[in-house]
JSON list of N, CA and C in Angstrom, two decimals:
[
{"chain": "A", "resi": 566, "resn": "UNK", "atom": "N", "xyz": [3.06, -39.93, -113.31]},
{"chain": "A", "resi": 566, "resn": "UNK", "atom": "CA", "xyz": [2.16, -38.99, -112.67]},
{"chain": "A", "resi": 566, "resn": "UNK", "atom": "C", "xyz": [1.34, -39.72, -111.60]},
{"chain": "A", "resi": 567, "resn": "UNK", "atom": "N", "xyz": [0.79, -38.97, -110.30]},
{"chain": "A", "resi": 567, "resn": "UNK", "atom": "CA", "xyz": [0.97, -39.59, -109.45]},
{"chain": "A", "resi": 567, "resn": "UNK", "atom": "C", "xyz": [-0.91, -39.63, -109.46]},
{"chain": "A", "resi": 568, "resn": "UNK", "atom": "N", "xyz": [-1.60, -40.48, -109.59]},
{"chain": "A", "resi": 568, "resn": "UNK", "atom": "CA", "xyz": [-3.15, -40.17, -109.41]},
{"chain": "A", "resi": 568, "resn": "UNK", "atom": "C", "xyz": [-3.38, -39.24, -108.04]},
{"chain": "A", "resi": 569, "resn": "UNK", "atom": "N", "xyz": [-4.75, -38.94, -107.81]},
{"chain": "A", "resi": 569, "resn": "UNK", "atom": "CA", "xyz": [-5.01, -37.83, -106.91]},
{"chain": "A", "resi": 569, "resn": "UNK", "atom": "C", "xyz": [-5.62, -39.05, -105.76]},
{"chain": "A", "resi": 570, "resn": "UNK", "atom": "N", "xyz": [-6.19, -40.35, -105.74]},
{"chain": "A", "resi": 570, "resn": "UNK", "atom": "CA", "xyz": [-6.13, -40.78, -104.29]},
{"chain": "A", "resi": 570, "resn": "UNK", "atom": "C", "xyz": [-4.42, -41.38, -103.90]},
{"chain": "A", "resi": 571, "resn": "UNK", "atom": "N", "xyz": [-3.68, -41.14, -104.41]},
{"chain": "A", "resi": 571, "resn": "UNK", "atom": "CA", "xyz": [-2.34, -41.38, -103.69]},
{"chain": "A", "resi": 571, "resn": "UNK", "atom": "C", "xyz": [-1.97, -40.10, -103.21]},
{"chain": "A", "resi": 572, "resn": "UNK", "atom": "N", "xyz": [-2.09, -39.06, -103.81]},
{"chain": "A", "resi": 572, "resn": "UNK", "atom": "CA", "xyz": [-1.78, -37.84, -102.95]},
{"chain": "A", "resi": 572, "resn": "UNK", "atom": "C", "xyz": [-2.79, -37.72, -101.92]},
{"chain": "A", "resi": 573, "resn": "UNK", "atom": "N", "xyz": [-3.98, -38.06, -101.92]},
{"chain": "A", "resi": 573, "resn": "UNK", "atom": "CA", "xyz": [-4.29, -37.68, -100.31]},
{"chain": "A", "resi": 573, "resn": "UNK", "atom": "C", "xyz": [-4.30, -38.37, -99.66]},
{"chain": "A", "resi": 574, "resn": "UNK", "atom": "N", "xyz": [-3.70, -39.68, -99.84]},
{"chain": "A", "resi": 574, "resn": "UNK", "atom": "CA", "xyz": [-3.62, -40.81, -98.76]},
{"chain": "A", "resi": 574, "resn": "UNK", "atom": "C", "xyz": [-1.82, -40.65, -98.22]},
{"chain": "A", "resi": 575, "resn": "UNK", "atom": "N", "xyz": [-1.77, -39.72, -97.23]},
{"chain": "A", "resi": 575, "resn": "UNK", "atom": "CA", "xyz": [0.21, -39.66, -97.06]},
{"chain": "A", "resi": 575, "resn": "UNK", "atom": "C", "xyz": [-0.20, -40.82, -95.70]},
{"chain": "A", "resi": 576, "resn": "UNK", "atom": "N", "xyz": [1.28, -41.14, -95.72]},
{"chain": "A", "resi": 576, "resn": "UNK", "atom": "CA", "xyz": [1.80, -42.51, -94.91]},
{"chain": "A", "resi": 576, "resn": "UNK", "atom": "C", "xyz": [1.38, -41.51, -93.21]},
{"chain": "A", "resi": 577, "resn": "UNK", "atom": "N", "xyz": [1.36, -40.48, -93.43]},
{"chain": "A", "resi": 577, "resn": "UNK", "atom": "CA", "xyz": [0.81, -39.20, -92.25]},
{"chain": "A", "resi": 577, "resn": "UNK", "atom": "C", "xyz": [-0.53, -40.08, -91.66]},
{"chain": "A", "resi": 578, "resn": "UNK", "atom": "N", "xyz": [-1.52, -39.78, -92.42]},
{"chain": "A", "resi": 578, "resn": "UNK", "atom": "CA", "xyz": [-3.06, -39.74, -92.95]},
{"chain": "A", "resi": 578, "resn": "UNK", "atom": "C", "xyz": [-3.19, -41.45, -91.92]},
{"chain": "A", "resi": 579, "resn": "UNK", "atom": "N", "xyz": [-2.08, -41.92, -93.08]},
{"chain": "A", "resi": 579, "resn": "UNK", "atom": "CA", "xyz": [-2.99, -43.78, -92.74]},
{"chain": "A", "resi": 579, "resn": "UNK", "atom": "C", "xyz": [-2.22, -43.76, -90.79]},
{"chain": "A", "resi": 580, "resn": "UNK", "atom": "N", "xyz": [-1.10, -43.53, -90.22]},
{"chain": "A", "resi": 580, "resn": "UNK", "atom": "CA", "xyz": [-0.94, -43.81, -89.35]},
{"chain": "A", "resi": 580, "resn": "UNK", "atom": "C", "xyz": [-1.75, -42.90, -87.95]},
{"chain": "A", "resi": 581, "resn": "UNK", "atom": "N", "xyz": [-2.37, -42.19, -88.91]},
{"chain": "A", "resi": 581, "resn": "UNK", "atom": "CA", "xyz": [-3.04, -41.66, -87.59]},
{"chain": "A", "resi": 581, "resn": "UNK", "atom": "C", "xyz": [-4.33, -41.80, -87.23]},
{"chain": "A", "resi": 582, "resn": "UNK", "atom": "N", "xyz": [-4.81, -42.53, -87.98]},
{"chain": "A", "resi": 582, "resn": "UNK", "atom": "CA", "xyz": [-5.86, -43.43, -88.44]},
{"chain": "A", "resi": 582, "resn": "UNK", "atom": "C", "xyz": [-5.57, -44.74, -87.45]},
{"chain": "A", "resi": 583, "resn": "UNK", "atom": "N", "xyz": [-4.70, -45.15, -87.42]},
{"chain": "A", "resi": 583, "resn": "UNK", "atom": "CA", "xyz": [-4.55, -46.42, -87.32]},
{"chain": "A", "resi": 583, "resn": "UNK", "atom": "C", "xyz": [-3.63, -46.32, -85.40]},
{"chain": "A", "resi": 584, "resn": "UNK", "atom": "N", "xyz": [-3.33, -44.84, -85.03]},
{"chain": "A", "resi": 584, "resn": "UNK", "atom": "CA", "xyz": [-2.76, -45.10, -83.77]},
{"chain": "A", "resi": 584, "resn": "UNK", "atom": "C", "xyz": [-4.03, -45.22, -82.43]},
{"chain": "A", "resi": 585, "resn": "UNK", "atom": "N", "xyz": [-4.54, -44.30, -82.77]},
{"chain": "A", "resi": 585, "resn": "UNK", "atom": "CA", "xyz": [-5.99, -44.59, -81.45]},
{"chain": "A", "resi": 585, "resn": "UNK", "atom": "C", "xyz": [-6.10, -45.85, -81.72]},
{"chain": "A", "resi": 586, "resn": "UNK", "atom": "N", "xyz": [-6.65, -47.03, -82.34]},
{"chain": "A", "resi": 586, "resn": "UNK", "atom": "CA", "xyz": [-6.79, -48.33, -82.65]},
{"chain": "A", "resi": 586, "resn": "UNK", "atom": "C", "xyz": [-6.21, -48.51, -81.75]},
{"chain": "A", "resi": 587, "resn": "UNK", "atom": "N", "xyz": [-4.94, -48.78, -82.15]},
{"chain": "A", "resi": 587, "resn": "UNK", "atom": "CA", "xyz": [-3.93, -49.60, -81.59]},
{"chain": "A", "resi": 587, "resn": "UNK", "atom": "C", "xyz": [-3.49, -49.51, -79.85]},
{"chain": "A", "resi": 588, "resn": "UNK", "atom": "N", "xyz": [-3.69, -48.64, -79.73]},
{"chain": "A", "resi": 588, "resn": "UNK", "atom": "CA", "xyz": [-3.71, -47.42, -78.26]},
{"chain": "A", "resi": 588, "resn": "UNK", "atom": "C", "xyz": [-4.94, -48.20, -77.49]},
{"chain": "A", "resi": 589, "resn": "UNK", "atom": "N", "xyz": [-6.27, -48.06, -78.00]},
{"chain": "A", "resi": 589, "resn": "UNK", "atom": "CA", "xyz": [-7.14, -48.84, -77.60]},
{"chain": "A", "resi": 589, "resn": "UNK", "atom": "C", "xyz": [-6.68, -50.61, -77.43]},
{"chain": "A", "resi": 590, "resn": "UNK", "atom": "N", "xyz": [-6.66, -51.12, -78.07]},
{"chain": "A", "resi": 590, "resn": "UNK", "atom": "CA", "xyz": [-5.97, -52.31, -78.09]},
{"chain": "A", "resi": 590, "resn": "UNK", "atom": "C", "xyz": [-5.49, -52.33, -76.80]},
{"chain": "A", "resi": 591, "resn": "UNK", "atom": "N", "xyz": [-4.37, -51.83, -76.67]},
{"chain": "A", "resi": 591, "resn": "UNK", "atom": "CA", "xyz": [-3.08, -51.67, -75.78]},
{"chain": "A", "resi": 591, "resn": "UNK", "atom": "C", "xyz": [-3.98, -51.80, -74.01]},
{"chain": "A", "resi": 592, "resn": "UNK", "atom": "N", "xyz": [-5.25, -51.08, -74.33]},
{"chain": "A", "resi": 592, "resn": "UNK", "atom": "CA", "xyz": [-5.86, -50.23, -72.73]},
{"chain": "A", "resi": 592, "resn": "UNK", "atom": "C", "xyz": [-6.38, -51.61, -72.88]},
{"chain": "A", "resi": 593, "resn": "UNK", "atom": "N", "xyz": [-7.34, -52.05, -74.08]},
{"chain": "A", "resi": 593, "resn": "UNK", "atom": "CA", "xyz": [-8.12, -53.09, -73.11]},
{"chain": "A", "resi": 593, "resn": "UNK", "atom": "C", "xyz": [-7.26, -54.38, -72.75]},
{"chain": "A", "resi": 594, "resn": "UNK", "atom": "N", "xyz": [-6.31, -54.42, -73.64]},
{"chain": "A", "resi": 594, "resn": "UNK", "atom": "CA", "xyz": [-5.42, -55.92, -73.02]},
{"chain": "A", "resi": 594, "resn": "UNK", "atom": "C", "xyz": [-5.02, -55.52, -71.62]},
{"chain": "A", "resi": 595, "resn": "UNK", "atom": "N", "xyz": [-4.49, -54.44, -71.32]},
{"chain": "A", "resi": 595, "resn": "UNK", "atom": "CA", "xyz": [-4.29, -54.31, -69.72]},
{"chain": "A", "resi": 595, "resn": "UNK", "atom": "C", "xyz": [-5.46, -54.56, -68.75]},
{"chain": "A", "resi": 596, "resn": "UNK", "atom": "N", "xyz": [-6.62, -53.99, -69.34]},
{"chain": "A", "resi": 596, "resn": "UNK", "atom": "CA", "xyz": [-7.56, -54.45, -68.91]},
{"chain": "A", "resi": 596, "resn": "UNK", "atom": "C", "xyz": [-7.98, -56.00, -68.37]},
{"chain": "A", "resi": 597, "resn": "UNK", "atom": "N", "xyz": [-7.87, -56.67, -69.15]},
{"chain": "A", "resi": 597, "resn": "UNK", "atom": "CA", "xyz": [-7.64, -57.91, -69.05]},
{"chain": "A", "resi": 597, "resn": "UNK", "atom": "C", "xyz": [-6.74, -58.41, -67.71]},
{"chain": "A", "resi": 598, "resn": "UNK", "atom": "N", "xyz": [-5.55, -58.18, -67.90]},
{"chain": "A", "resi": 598, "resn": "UNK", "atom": "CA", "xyz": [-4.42, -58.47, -67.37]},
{"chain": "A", "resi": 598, "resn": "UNK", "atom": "C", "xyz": [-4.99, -58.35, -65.60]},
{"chain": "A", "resi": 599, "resn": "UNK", "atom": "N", "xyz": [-5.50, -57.19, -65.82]},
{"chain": "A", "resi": 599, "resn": "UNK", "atom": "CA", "xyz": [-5.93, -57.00, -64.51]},
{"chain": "A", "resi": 599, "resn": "UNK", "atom": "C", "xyz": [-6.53, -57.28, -63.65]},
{"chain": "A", "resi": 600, "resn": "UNK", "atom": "N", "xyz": [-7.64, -58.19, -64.81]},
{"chain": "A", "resi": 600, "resn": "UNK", "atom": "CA", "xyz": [-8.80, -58.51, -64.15]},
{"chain": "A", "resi": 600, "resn": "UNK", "atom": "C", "xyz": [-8.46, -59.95, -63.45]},
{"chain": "A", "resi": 601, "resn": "UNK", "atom": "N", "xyz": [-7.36, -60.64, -64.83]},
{"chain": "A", "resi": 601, "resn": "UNK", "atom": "CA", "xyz": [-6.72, -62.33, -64.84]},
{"chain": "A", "resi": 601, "resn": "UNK", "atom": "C", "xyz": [-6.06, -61.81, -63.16]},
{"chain": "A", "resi": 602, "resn": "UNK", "atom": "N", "xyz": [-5.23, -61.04, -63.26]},
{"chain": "A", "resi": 602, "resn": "UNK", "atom": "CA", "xyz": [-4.25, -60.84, -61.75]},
{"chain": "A", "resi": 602, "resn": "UNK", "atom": "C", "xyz": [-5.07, -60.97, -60.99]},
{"chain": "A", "resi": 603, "resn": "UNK", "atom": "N", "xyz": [-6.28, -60.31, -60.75]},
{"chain": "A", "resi": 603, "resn": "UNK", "atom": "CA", "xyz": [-7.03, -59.58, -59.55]},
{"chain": "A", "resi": 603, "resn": "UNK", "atom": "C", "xyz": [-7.81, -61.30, -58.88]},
{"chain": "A", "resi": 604, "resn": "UNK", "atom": "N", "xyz": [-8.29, -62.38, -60.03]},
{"chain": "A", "resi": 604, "resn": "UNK", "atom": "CA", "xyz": [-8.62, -63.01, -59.87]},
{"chain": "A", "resi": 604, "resn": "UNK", "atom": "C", "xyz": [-7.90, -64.15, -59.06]},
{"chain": "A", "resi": 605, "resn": "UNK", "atom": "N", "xyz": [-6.95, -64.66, -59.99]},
{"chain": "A", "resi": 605, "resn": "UNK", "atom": "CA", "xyz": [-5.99, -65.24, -59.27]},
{"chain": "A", "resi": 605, "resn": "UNK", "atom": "C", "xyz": [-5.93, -66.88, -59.98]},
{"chain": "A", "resi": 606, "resn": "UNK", "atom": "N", "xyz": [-7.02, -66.82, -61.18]},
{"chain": "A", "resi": 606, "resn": "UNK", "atom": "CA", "xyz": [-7.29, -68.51, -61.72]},
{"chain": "A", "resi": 606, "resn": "UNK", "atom": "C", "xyz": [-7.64, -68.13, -62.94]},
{"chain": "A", "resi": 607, "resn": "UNK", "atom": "N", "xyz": [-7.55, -69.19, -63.56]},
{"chain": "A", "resi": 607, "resn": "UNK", "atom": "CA", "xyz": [-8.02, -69.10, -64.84]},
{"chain": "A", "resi": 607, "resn": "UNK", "atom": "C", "xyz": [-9.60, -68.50, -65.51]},
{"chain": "A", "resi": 608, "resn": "UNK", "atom": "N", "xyz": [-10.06, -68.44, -66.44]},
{"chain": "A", "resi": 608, "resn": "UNK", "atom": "CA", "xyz": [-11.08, -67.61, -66.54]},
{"chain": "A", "resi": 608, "resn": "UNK", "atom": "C", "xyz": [-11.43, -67.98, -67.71]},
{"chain": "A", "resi": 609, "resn": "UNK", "atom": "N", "xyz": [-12.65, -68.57, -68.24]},
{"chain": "A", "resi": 609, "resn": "UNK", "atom": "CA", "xyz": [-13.36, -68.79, -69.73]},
{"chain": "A", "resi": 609, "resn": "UNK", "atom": "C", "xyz": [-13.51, -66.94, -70.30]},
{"chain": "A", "resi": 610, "resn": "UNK", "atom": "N", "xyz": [-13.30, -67.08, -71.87]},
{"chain": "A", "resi": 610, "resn": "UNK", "atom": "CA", "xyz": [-13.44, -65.98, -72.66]},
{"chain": "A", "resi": 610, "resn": "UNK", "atom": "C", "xyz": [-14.80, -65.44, -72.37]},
{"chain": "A", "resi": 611, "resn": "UNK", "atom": "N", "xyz": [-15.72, -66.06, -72.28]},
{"chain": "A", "resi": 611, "resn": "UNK", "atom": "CA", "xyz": [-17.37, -65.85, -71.80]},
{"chain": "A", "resi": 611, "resn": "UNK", "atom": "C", "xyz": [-16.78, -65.04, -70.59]},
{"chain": "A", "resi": 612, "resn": "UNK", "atom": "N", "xyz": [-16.65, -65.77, -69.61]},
{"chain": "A", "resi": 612, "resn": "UNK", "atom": "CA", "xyz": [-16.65, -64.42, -68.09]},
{"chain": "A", "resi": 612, "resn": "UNK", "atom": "C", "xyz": [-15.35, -63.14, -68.12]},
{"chain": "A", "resi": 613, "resn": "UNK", "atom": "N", "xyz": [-14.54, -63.12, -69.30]},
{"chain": "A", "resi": 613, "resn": "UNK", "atom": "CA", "xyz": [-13.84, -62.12, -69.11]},
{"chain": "A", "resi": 613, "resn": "UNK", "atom": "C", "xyz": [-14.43, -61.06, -69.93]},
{"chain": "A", "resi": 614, "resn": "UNK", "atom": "N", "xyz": [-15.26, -61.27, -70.77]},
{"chain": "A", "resi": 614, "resn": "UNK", "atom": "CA", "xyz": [-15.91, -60.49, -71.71]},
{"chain": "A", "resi": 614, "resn": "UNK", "atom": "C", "xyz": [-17.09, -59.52, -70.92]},
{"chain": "A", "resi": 615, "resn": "UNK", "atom": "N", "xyz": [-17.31, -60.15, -70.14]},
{"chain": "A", "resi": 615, "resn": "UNK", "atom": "CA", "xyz": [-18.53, -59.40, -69.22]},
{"chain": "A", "resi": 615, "resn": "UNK", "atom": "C", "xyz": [-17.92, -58.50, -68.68]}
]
């Protein structure tokens, strides 16, 4: 018998939870990317964070 927090946790539930995350992720690494291109040199974690 299946307890009642496994029925409301469906494999549904956790991945949709977990896709904006990842989506986000995705925007700010381009972010990045863009900024490294736009620059043209290397860059300390301090000034890319700003």
């Amino acid at each position: 018998m299946r307890s009642t927090n496994e029925e409301e946790q469906s494999p549904e539930a956790e991945s949709g939870a977990r896709g904006p995350r990842g989506i986000q992720s995705v925007e700010v690494g381009g972010q990045l990317l863009k900024v490294l291109a736009h620059t043209g040199r290397r860059m300390a974690l301090k000034d890319l964070a700003r």
